[in-house]
PDB file of C-alpha atoms in Angstrom:
ATOM      1  CA  UNK E   6       0.010   0.045   0.207  1.00  0.00           C
ATOM      2  CA  UNK E   7       0.987   3.319  -1.447  1.00  0.00           C
ATOM      3  CA  UNK E   8       2.518   5.616   1.713  1.00  0.00           C
ATOM      4  CA  UNK E   9       1.454   8.771   2.500  1.00  0.00           C
ATOM      5  CA  UNK E  10       3.931  11.746   3.327  1.00  0.00           C
ATOM      6  CA  UNK E  11       4.862  11.794   6.593  1.00  0.00           C
ATOM      7  CA  UNK E  12       4.557  13.617   8.937  1.00  0.00           C
ATOM      8  CA  UNK E  13       7.702  16.195  10.323  1.00  0.00           C
ATOM      9  CA  UNK E  14       6.617  17.275  14.213  1.00  0.00           C
ATOM     10  CA  UNK E  15       9.803  18.184  16.652  1.00  0.00           C
ATOM     11  CA  UNK E  16       9.520  15.454  19.794  1.00  0.00           C
ATOM     12  CA  UNK E  17      10.830  16.307  22.679  1.00  0.00           C
ATOM     13  CA  UNK E  18      10.842  19.570  22.098  1.00  0.00           C
ATOM     14  CA  UNK E  19       9.071  22.730  24.637  1.00  0.00           C
ATOM     15  CA  UNK E  20       5.623  23.383  23.232  1.00  0.00           C
ATOM     16  CA  UNK E  21       4.739  26.047  21.720  1.00  0.00           C
ATOM     17  CA  UNK E  22       3.721  28.553  25.019  1.00  0.00           C
ATOM     18  CA  UNK E  23      -0.022  29.648  23.182  1.00  0.00           C
ATOM     19  CA  UNK E  24      -1.188  26.702  21.772  1.00  0.00           C
ATOM     20  CA  UNK E  25      -5.060  28.430  21.504  1.00  0.00           C
ATOM     21  CA  UNK E  26      -5.638  32.053  22.074  1.00  0.00           C
ATOM     22  CA  UNK E  27      -9.690  32.899  23.135  1.00  0.00           C
ATOM     23  CA  UNK E  28     -11.055  35.764  21.752  1.00  0.00           C
ATOM     24  CA  UNK E  29     -12.807  38.963  23.154  1.00  0.00           C
ATOM     25  CA  UNK E  30     -15.733  39.053  22.657  1.00  0.00           C
ATOM     26  CA  UNK E  31     -18.575  41.993  23.136  1.00  0.00           C
ATOM     27  CA  UNK E  32     -21.203  42.059  26.201  1.00  0.00           C
ATOM     28  CA  UNK E  33     -24.290  41.675  24.027  1.00  0.00           C
ATOM     29  CA  UNK E  34     -24.108  37.549  24.682  1.00  0.00           C
ATOM     30  CA  UNK E  35     -22.279  36.689  27.671  1.00  0.00           C
ATOM     31  CA  UNK E  36     -23.742  33.109  27.496  1.00  0.00           C
ATOM     32  CA  UNK E  37     -22.173  32.483  24.006  1.00  0.00           C
ATOM     33  CA  UNK E  38     -19.063  33.824  26.006  1.00  0.00           C
ATOM     34  CA  UNK E  39     -18.950  32.086  28.394  1.00  0.00           C
ATOM     35  CA  UNK E  40     -19.261  28.670  26.120  1.00  0.00           C
ATOM     36  CA  UNK E  41     -16.925  30.103  24.108  1.00  0.00           C
ATOM     37  CA  UNK E  42     -14.555  30.282  26.906  1.00  0.00           C
ATOM     38  CA  UNK E  43     -15.805  26.362  28.668  1.00  0.00           C
ATOM     39  CA  UNK E  44     -15.010  25.333  24.726  1.00  0.00           C
ATOM     40  CA  UNK E  45     -11.281  26.623  24.459  1.00  0.00           C
ATOM     41  CA  UNK E  46     -10.234  25.902  28.343  1.00  0.00           C
ATOM     42  CA  UNK E  47     -11.170  22.406  27.566  1.00  0.00           C
ATOM     43  CA  UNK E  48      -9.379  22.005  23.868  1.00  0.00           C
ATOM     44  CA  UNK E  49      -6.071  24.823  25.912  1.00  0.00           C
ATOM     45  CA  UNK E  50      -6.041  21.328  28.541  1.00  0.00           C
ATOM     46  CA  UNK E  51      -6.572  18.461  26.144  1.00  0.00           C
ATOM     47  CA  UNK E  52      -3.331  19.873  24.314  1.00  0.00           C
ATOM     48  CA  UNK E  53      -0.497  17.102  25.001  1.00  0.00           C
ATOM     49  CA  UNK E  54       3.434  17.414  23.547  1.00  0.00           C
ATOM     50  CA  UNK E  55       4.123  15.627  19.905  1.00  0.00           C
ATOM     51  CA  UNK E  56       5.868  13.608  21.807  1.00  0.00           C
ATOM     52  CA  UNK E  57       4.020  12.062  24.752  1.00  0.00           C
ATOM     53  CA  UNK E  58       1.460  10.823  22.043  1.00  0.00           C
ATOM     54  CA  UNK E  59       0.687   6.783  22.679  1.00  0.00           C
ATOM     55  CA  UNK E  60      -0.290   4.293  20.938  1.00  0.00           C
ATOM     56  CA  UNK E  61      -4.527   4.117  21.205  1.00  0.00           C
ATOM     57  CA  UNK E  62      -4.730   8.933  21.373  1.00  0.00           C
ATOM     58  CA  UNK E  63      -7.256   9.920  19.334  1.00  0.00           C
ATOM     59  CA  UNK E  64      -6.584  13.145  18.376  1.00  0.00           C
ATOM     60  CA  UNK E  65      -6.457  15.800  16.424  1.00  0.00           C
ATOM     61  CA  UNK E  66      -2.942  18.489  14.819  1.00  0.00           C
ATOM     62  CA  UNK E  67      -3.588  22.058  15.794  1.00  0.00           C
ATOM     63  CA  UNK E  68      -3.044  24.145  12.035  1.00  0.00           C
ATOM     64  CA  UNK E  69      -2.627  21.794   9.566  1.00  0.00           C
ATOM     65  CA  UNK E  70      -2.589  18.249   8.545  1.00  0.00           C
ATOM     66  CA  UNK E  71       1.085  18.024   7.496  1.00  0.00           C
ATOM     67  CA  UNK E  72       4.752  20.128   8.795  1.00  0.00           C
ATOM     68  CA  UNK E  73       6.253  21.100  11.834  1.00  0.00           C
ATOM     69  CA  UNK E  74       4.187  19.889  15.273  1.00  0.00           C
ATOM     70  CA  UNK E  75       4.294  21.024  18.718  1.00  0.00           C
ATOM     71  CA  UNK E  76       1.099  20.441  19.893  1.00  0.00           C
ATOM     72  CA  UNK E  77      -1.814  17.964  19.167  1.00  0.00           C
ATOM     73  CA  UNK E  78      -5.622  18.397  20.517  1.00  0.00           C
ATOM     74  CA  UNK E  79      -6.402  14.906  22.904  1.00  0.00           C
ATOM     75  CA  UNK E  80      -9.830  14.069  22.816  1.00  0.00           C
ATOM     76  CA  UNK E  81     -11.821  10.561  23.427  1.00  0.00           C
ATOM     77  CA  UNK E  82     -11.678   8.200  20.841  1.00  0.00           C
ATOM     78  CA  UNK E  83     -16.011   8.266  20.006  1.00  0.00           C
ATOM     79  CA  UNK E  84     -15.247  12.216  19.530  1.00  0.00           C
ATOM     80  CA  UNK E  85     -14.992  12.815  15.681  1.00  0.00           C
ATOM     81  CA  UNK E  86     -11.335  13.635  15.346  1.00  0.00           C
ATOM     82  CA  UNK E  87      -8.834  13.019  13.046  1.00  0.00           C
ATOM     83  CA  UNK E  88      -6.166  10.558  13.867  1.00  0.00           C
ATOM     84  CA  UNK E  89      -5.352   7.480  15.812  1.00  0.00           C
ATOM     85  CA  UNK E  90      -2.144   6.737  16.548  1.00  0.00           C
ATOM     86  CA  UNK E  91      -1.504   2.775  15.864  1.00  0.00           C
ATOM     87  CA  UNK E  92       1.754   1.643  16.718  1.00  0.00           C
ATOM     88  CA  UNK E  93       5.511   3.514  17.083  1.00  0.00           C
ATOM     89  CA  UNK E  94       9.107   2.738  18.211  1.00  0.00           C
ATOM     90  CA  UNK E  95      12.266   3.911  18.293  1.00  0.00           C
ATOM     91  CA  UNK E  96      14.808   4.225  15.111  1.00  0.00           C
ATOM     92  CA  UNK E  97      18.210   2.415  16.824  1.00  0.00           C
ATOM     93  CA  UNK E  98      19.542   2.848  13.167  1.00  0.00           C
ATOM     94  CA  UNK E  99      23.294   4.307  14.867  1.00  0.00           C
ATOM     95  CA  UNK E 100      24.028   7.892  15.915  1.00  0.00           C
ATOM     96  CA  UNK E 101      23.374  10.154  13.363  1.00  0.00           C
ATOM     97  CA  UNK E 102      20.786  11.875  12.155  1.00  0.00           C
ATOM     98  CA  UNK E 103      19.251  10.017   8.832  1.00  0.00           C
ATOM     99  CA  UNK E 104      18.459  12.862   7.345  1.00  0.00           C
ATOM    100  CA  UNK E 105      14.454  13.407   6.441  1.00  0.00           C
ATOM    101  CA  UNK E 106      15.318  11.000   3.279  1.00  0.00           C
ATOM    102  CA  UNK E 107      16.425   8.433   5.660  1.00  0.00           C
ATOM    103  CA  UNK E 108      13.456   9.245   8.946  1.00  0.00           C
ATOM    104  CA  UNK E 109      11.073   8.808   5.215  1.00  0.00           C
ATOM    105  CA  UNK E 110      12.629   5.678   4.708  1.00  0.00           C
ATOM    106  CA  UNK E 111      12.865   3.687   7.784  1.00  0.00           C
ATOM    107  CA  UNK E 112       9.100   5.340   8.991  1.00  0.00           C
ATOM    108  CA  UNK E 113       7.530   4.511   5.678  1.00  0.00           C
ATOM    109  CA  UNK E 114       9.024  -0.025   5.933  1.00  0.00           C
ATOM    110  CA  UNK E 115       8.592  -0.037   9.479  1.00  0.00           C
ATOM    111  CA  UNK E 116       4.981   1.602  10.006  1.00  0.00           C
ATOM    112  CA  UNK E 117       2.560  -0.276   7.973  1.00  0.00           C
ATOM    113  CA  UNK E 118       4.078  -3.371  10.014  1.00  0.00           C
ATOM    114  CA  UNK E 119       2.861  -1.309  13.434  1.00  0.00           C
ATOM    115  CA  UNK E 120       0.171  -0.440  12.859  1.00  0.00           C
ATOM    116  CA  UNK E 121      -1.634  -3.763  11.803  1.00  0.00           C
ATOM    117  CA  UNK E 122      -0.188  -5.652  14.860  1.00  0.00           C
ATOM    118  CA  UNK E 123      -3.044  -3.083  16.188  1.00  0.00           C
ATOM    119  CA  UNK E 124      -5.162  -2.610  12.455  1.00  0.00           C
ATOM    120  CA  UNK E 125      -5.286  -6.280  11.102  1.00  0.00           C
ATOM    121  CA  UNK E 126      -7.729  -5.336   8.168  1.00  0.00           C
ATOM    122  CA  UNK E 127      -6.824  -2.222   6.493  1.00  0.00           C
ATOM    123  CA  UNK E 128     -10.544  -2.430   5.135  1.00  0.00           C
ATOM    124  CA  UNK E 129     -11.986  -1.991   7.429  1.00  0.00           C
ATOM    125  CA  UNK E 130     -10.782   1.712   7.827  1.00  0.00           C
ATOM    126  CA  UNK E 131     -12.703   5.054   7.595  1.00  0.00           C
ATOM    127  CA  UNK E 132     -12.818   6.141   4.157  1.00  0.00           C
ATOM    128  CA  UNK E 133     -10.734   9.129   3.624  1.00  0.00           C
ATOM    129  CA  UNK E 134      -7.895   7.499   6.716  1.00  0.00           C
ATOM    130  CA  UNK E 135      -4.117   7.009   5.309  1.00  0.00           C
ATOM    131  CA  UNK E 136      -1.385   5.900   7.005  1.00  0.00           C
ATOM    132  CA  UNK E 137       1.358   8.863   8.238  1.00  0.00           C
ATOM    133  CA  UNK E 138       3.688   9.185  11.061  1.00  0.00           C
ATOM    134  CA  UNK E 139       5.232  11.828  13.189  1.00  0.00           C
ATOM    135  CA  UNK E 140       8.531  11.409  12.921  1.00  0.00           C
ATOM    136  CA  UNK E 141      11.814  13.890  14.832  1.00  0.00           C
ATOM    137  CA  UNK E 142      13.950  16.043  13.477  1.00  0.00           C
ATOM    138  CA  UNK E 143      17.462  17.460  12.893  1.00  0.00           C
ATOM    139  CA  UNK E 144      16.959  19.924  16.518  1.00  0.00           C
ATOM    140  CA  UNK E 145      14.675  16.557  18.298  1.00  0.00           C
ATOM    141  CA  UNK E 146      17.579  14.378  17.440  1.00  0.00           C
ATOM    142  CA  UNK E 147      20.169  16.878  18.765  1.00  0.00           C
ATOM    143  CA  UNK E 148      18.488  15.777  22.533  1.00  0.00           C
ATOM    144  CA  UNK E 149      18.030  12.121  21.929  1.00  0.00           C
ATOM    145  CA  UNK E 150      14.897  12.360  20.227  1.00  0.00           C
ATOM    146  CA  UNK E 151      14.719   8.392  18.812  1.00  0.00           C
ATOM    147  CA  UNK E 152      10.649   8.042  18.571  1.00  0.00           C
ATOM    148  CA  UNK E 153       8.030   7.791  15.442  1.00  0.00           C
ATOM    149  CA  UNK E 154       4.859   7.159  16.119  1.00  0.00           C
ATOM    150  CA  UNK E 155       3.055   6.013  13.036  1.00  0.00           C
ATOM    151  CA  UNK E 156      -0.872   7.357  13.191  1.00  0.00           C
ATOM    152  CA  UNK E 157      -4.242   6.627  10.434  1.00  0.00           C
ATOM    153  CA  UNK E 158      -4.931  10.351   9.426  1.00  0.00           C
ATOM    154  CA  UNK E 159      -8.490  11.262   7.973  1.00  0.00           C
ATOM    155  CA  UNK E 160      -7.030  13.926   4.707  1.00  0.00           C
ATOM    156  CA  UNK E 161     -10.515  15.110   5.512  1.00  0.00           C
ATOM    157  CA  UNK E 162     -13.255  15.427   7.414  1.00  0.00           C
ATOM    158  CA  UNK E 163     -13.059  13.379  10.666  1.00  0.00           C
ATOM    159  CA  UNK E 164     -13.829   9.771  11.957  1.00  0.00           C
ATOM    160  CA  UNK E 165     -15.167   8.046  14.657  1.00  0.00           C
ATOM    161  CA  UNK E 166     -14.243   5.254  17.435  1.00  0.00           C
ATOM    162  CA  UNK E 167     -10.757   3.759  17.971  1.00  0.00           C
ATOM    163  CA  UNK E 168      -9.447   1.409  15.089  1.00  0.00           C
ATOM    164  CA  UNK E 169      -7.611  -1.515  18.021  1.00  0.00           C
ATOM    165  CA  UNK E 170     -10.123  -4.249  16.288  1.00  0.00           C
ATOM    166  CA  UNK E 171      -6.740  -6.310  16.713  1.00  0.00           C
ATOM    167  CA  UNK E 172      -8.662  -7.774  20.659  1.00  0.00           C
ATOM    168  CA  UNK E 173     -11.955  -8.445  18.325  1.00  0.00           C
ATOM    169  CA  UNK E 174     -10.458 -10.887  15.713  1.00  0.00           C
ATOM    170  CA  UNK E 175     -10.902 -14.184  16.157  1.00  0.00           C
ATOM    171  CA  UNK E 176      -8.789 -17.053  16.020  1.00  0.00           C
ATOM    172  CA  UNK E 177     -10.166 -17.463  12.220  1.00  0.00           C
ATOM    173  CA  UNK E 178      -9.630 -13.822  11.049  1.00  0.00           C
ATOM    174  CA  UNK E 179      -6.571 -13.177  12.312  1.00  0.00           C
ATOM    175  CA  UNK E 180      -5.329 -16.519  10.563  1.00  0.00           C
ATOM    176  CA  UNK E 181      -6.424 -15.089   7.476  1.00  0.00           C
ATOM    177  CA  UNK E 182      -5.176 -10.913   8.065  1.00  0.00           C
ATOM    178  CA  UNK E 183      -1.872 -12.388   9.194  1.00  0.00           C
ATOM    179  CA  UNK E 184      -1.598 -14.228   5.766  1.00  0.00           C
ATOM    180  CA  UNK E 185      -3.194 -11.614   3.237  1.00  0.00           C
ATOM    181  CA  UNK E 186      -0.929  -8.947   4.462  1.00  0.00           C
ATOM    182  CA  UNK E 187       2.345 -10.459   4.361  1.00  0.00           C
ATOM    183  CA  UNK E 188       2.213 -11.201   0.696  1.00  0.00           C
ATOM    184  CA  UNK E 189       0.908  -7.886  -0.126  1.00  0.00           C
ATOM    185  CA  UNK E 190       3.755  -6.370   2.271  1.00  0.00           C
ATOM    186  CA  UNK E 191       5.707  -9.577   0.313  1.00  0.00           C
ATOM    187  CA  UNK E 192       5.070  -7.311  -3.327  1.00  0.00           C
ATOM    188  CA  UNK E 193       4.845  -3.628  -1.971  1.00  0.00           C
ATOM    189  CA  UNK E 194       8.205  -3.855  -0.042  1.00  0.00           C
ATOM    190  CA  UNK E 195       9.950  -5.614  -2.059  1.00  0.00           C
ATOM    191  CA  UNK E 196       9.545  -3.861  -5.964  1.00  0.00           C
ATOM    192  CA  UNK E 197      12.519  -3.269  -7.303  1.00  0.00           C
ATOM    193  CA  UNK E 198      13.260   0.373  -7.662  1.00  0.00           C
ATOM    194  CA  UNK E 199      13.258  -0.045 -12.386  1.00  0.00           C
ATOM    195  CA  UNK E 200       9.844   0.305 -14.612  1.00  0.00           C
ATOM    196  CA  UNK E 201      11.089  -2.371 -16.543  1.00  0.00           C
ATOM    197  CA  UNK E 202      12.160  -6.096 -15.748  1.00  0.00           C
ATOM    198  CA  UNK E 203      14.677  -6.015 -18.306  1.00  0.00           C
ATOM    199  CA  UNK E 204      16.604  -2.868 -16.246  1.00  0.00           C
ATOM    200  CA  UNK E 205      16.462  -5.229 -12.858  1.00  0.00           C
ATOM    201  CA  UNK E 206      15.813  -8.962 -13.663  1.00  0.00           C
ATOM    202  CA  UNK E 207      17.688 -10.174 -10.906  1.00  0.00           C
ATOM    203  CA  UNK E 208      15.004  -7.899  -8.509  1.00  0.00           C
ATOM    204  CA  UNK E 209      11.933  -9.000  -9.940  1.00  0.00           C
ATOM    205  CA  UNK E 210      12.914 -12.540  -9.572  1.00  0.00           C
ATOM    206  CA  UNK E 211      13.652 -11.994  -6.109  1.00  0.00           C
ATOM    207  CA  UNK E 212      10.557  -9.862  -5.506  1.00  0.00           C
ATOM    208  CA  UNK E 213       7.952 -12.599  -6.402  1.00  0.00           C
ATOM    209  CA  UNK E 214      10.479 -15.602  -4.599  1.00  0.00           C
ATOM    210  CA  UNK E 215       9.397 -13.885  -1.845  1.00  0.00           C
ATOM    211  CA  UNK E 216       5.324 -13.294  -2.766  1.00  0.00           C
ATOM    212  CA  UNK E 217       5.136 -17.085  -3.534  1.00  0.00           C
ATOM    213  CA  UNK E 218       6.712 -17.654  -0.176  1.00  0.00           C
ATOM    214  CA  UNK E 219       4.229 -15.621   1.685  1.00  0.00           C
ATOM    215  CA  UNK E 220       1.848 -17.084  -0.899  1.00  0.00           C
ATOM    216  CA  UNK E 221       2.833 -20.351   0.089  1.00  0.00           C
ATOM    217  CA  UNK E 222       2.497 -19.855   4.102  1.00  0.00           C
ATOM    218  CA  UNK E 223      -1.216 -18.175   3.284  1.00  0.00           C
ATOM    219  CA  UNK E 224      -2.202 -21.125   1.758  1.00  0.00           C
ATOM    220  CA  UNK E 225      -0.894 -23.155   4.660  1.00  0.00           C
ATOM    221  CA  UNK E 226      -2.775 -21.188   7.259  1.00  0.00           C
ATOM    222  CA  UNK E 227      -5.800 -21.010   5.082  1.00  0.00           C
ATOM    223  CA  UNK E 228      -6.175 -25.156   5.088  1.00  0.00           C
ATOM    224  CA  UNK E 229      -7.233 -24.477   9.137  1.00  0.00           C
ATOM    225  CA  UNK E 230     -10.177 -22.626   8.301  1.00  0.00           C
ATOM    226  CA  UNK E 231     -13.140 -24.265   6.565  1.00  0.00           C
ATOM    227  CA  UNK E 232     -15.608 -22.654   4.325  1.00  0.00           C
ATOM    228  CA  UNK E 233     -16.669 -22.974   0.481  1.00  0.00           C
ATOM    229  CA  UNK E 234     -15.185 -20.117  -0.634  1.00  0.00           C
ATOM    230  CA  UNK E 235     -11.746 -19.844   1.626  1.00  0.00           C
ATOM    231  CA  UNK E 236     -11.335 -23.519   0.476  1.00  0.00           C
ATOM    232  CA  UNK E 237     -12.293 -21.737  -3.616  1.00  0.00           C
ATOM    233  CA  UNK E 238     -10.124 -18.938  -2.615  1.00  0.00           C
ATOM    234  CA  UNK E 239      -6.851 -21.400  -0.898  1.00  0.00           C
ATOM    235  CA  UNK E 240      -6.462 -23.457  -4.328  1.00  0.00           C
ATOM    236  CA  UNK E 241      -6.540 -19.141  -6.545  1.00  0.00           C
ATOM    237  CA  UNK E 242      -3.571 -18.868  -4.387  1.00  0.00           C
ATOM    238  CA  UNK E 243      -2.174 -22.371  -4.779  1.00  0.00           C
ATOM    239  CA  UNK E 244      -2.479 -21.983  -7.953  1.00  0.00           C
ATOM    240  CA  UNK E 245      -1.079 -17.900  -7.976  1.00  0.00           C
ATOM    241  CA  UNK E 246       1.855 -19.015  -5.986  1.00  0.00           C
ATOM    242  CA  UNK E 247       2.628 -21.958  -8.777  1.00  0.00           C
ATOM    243  CA  UNK E 248       3.375 -18.830 -11.394  1.00  0.00           C
ATOM    244  CA  UNK E 249       5.317 -16.942  -8.792  1.00  0.00           C
ATOM    245  CA  UNK E 250       8.217 -19.368  -8.477  1.00  0.00           C
ATOM    246  CA  UNK E 251       7.717 -20.059 -12.280  1.00  0.00           C
ATOM    247  CA  UNK E 252       8.238 -16.475 -12.249  1.00  0.00           C
ATOM    248  CA  UNK E 253      10.719 -16.619  -9.693  1.00  0.00           C
ATOM    249  CA  UNK E 254      12.610 -18.959 -11.814  1.00  0.00           C
ATOM    250  CA  UNK E 255      12.794 -17.464 -14.864  1.00  0.00           C
ATOM    251  CA  UNK E 256      15.311 -17.665 -17.351  1.00  0.00           C
ATOM    252  CA  UNK E 257      14.938 -14.555 -19.377  1.00  0.00           C
ATOM    253  CA  UNK E 258      12.850 -11.964 -18.824  1.00  0.00           C
ATOM    254  CA  UNK E 259      10.266 -13.359 -21.929  1.00  0.00           C
ATOM    255  CA  UNK E 260       9.716 -16.424 -19.532  1.00  0.00           C
ATOM    256  CA  UNK E 261       8.795 -13.899 -16.600  1.00  0.00           C
ATOM    257  CA  UNK E 262       6.998 -11.697 -18.042  1.00  0.00           C
ATOM    258  CA  UNK E 263       4.799 -14.661 -19.501  1.00  0.00           C
ATOM    259  CA  UNK E 264       4.673 -15.722 -15.605  1.00  0.00           C
ATOM    260  CA  UNK E 265       4.162 -12.315 -13.831  1.00  0.00           C
ATOM    261  CA  UNK E 266       0.947 -11.409 -16.237  1.00  0.00           C
ATOM    262  CA  UNK E 267      -1.317 -14.644 -14.299  1.00  0.00           C
ATOM    263  CA  UNK E 268       1.018 -14.507 -10.921  1.00  0.00           C
ATOM    264  CA  UNK E 269       0.189 -10.809 -10.706  1.00  0.00           C
ATOM    265  CA  UNK E 270      -3.756 -11.043 -11.501  1.00  0.00           C
ATOM    266  CA  UNK E 271      -4.092 -14.097  -8.988  1.00  0.00           C
ATOM    267  CA  UNK E 272      -3.384 -11.796  -5.598  1.00  0.00           C
ATOM    268  CA  UNK E 273      -6.442  -9.416  -6.997  1.00  0.00           C
ATOM    269  CA  UNK E 274      -7.945  -8.541  -3.571  1.00  0.00           C
ATOM    270  CA  UNK E 275     -11.183  -8.850  -5.778  1.00  0.00           C
ATOM    271  CA  UNK E 276     -10.656 -12.198  -5.849  1.00  0.00           C
ATOM    272  CA  UNK E 277     -11.079 -12.227  -1.844  1.00  0.00           C
ATOM    273  CA  UNK E 278     -14.036 -10.649  -1.568  1.00  0.00           C
ATOM    274  CA  UNK E 279     -15.687 -13.836  -0.553  1.00  0.00           C
ATOM    275  CA  UNK E 280     -14.192 -15.705   1.565  1.00  0.00           C
ATOM    276  CA  UNK E 281     -14.150 -12.710   3.547  1.00  0.00           C
ATOM    277  CA  UNK E 282     -18.095 -12.709   3.676  1.00  0.00           C
ATOM    278  CA  UNK E 283     -17.718 -15.799   4.670  1.00  0.00           C
ATOM    279  CA  UNK E 284     -15.342 -14.579   7.716  1.00  0.00           C
ATOM    280  CA  UNK E 285     -16.899 -12.446   8.885  1.00  0.00           C
ATOM    281  CA  UNK E 286     -14.102  -9.416   7.402  1.00  0.00           C
ATOM    282  CA  UNK E 287     -14.475  -6.032   5.743  1.00  0.00           C
ATOM    283  CA  UNK E 288     -15.758  -6.642   0.826  1.00  0.00           C
ATOM    284  CA  UNK E 289     -15.331  -3.558  -0.280  1.00  0.00           C
ATOM    285  CA  UNK E 290     -11.610  -3.344  -1.783  1.00  0.00           C
ATOM    286  CA  UNK E 291      -9.632   0.386  -0.354  1.00  0.00           C
ATOM    287  CA  UNK E 292      -9.678   2.598  -3.518  1.00  0.00           C
ATOM    288  CA  UNK E 293      -4.859   2.899  -3.713  1.00  0.00           C
ATOM    289  CA  UNK E 294      -6.029  -1.454  -4.121  1.00  0.00           C
ATOM    290  CA  UNK E 295      -8.618  -1.634  -6.630  1.00  0.00           C
ATOM    291  CA  UNK E 296      -6.369   1.123  -8.661  1.00  0.00           C
ATOM    292  CA  UNK E 297      -3.022  -1.048  -8.719  1.00  0.00           C
ATOM    293  CA  UNK E 298      -5.181  -4.364 -10.147  1.00  0.00           C
ATOM    294  CA  UNK E 299      -7.152  -2.168 -12.380  1.00  0.00           C
ATOM    295  CA  UNK E 300      -3.835  -0.410 -13.727  1.00  0.00           C
TER     296      UNK E 300
END
């Protein structure tokens, strides 16, 4: 799944002294002024430094959704909000600041993995929610800040409720999602930089091998799940795994292309909808995934 442009945060540094300003009001409507003051006071009380965010926190950014952030407004998850922290980790790649691109690369790799522990089924995410992350800046890195907070954030509007679904899943749902997520992670995480197979046959073959391995594990997991549609999907994915192995063992680019077309088609997310319905999981294919296979 494509990763969105990251947030930049001055984690570990002092929060802005005046987070919110309550404007002056006329005397003509004292009641509205009191209500406004109360609401403003509540928002101020909810302010927390970005550096103190915890997994599960629901929040509203202050100002624009992207850019440098000092603090956010923490809100109860049953209230409308723009984001929720769904994972976190510390960067341990040496003492020297990796640079914005270096940190983004680390977060691009780690955040999807951390997020899936909290919200395994990305198909069940509210519409318009995408993966973002708060990261250290060069200045906060110098103070010892190494933390990255992974968040699902609404690109427009808000959503309500917690995205923590891992604990509510049935064993067979968890097994399915773990296997399915691993397949697509293998596909996207091993995507070669070159657009043409001829320019990086070894890279594309390595990607195919990773997908085939993940598919084998997924098929094995599905073998222990009952259901007619699950059985059909298992058979289809077993066939797809064979095509991915052919691609991984291709002698040249032409042979790779011949195997790749049915291999890629074989893991089209649309083909898993019936099995997902049988398992009681979300059945609406995310727009970005639908677009990838439509292309």
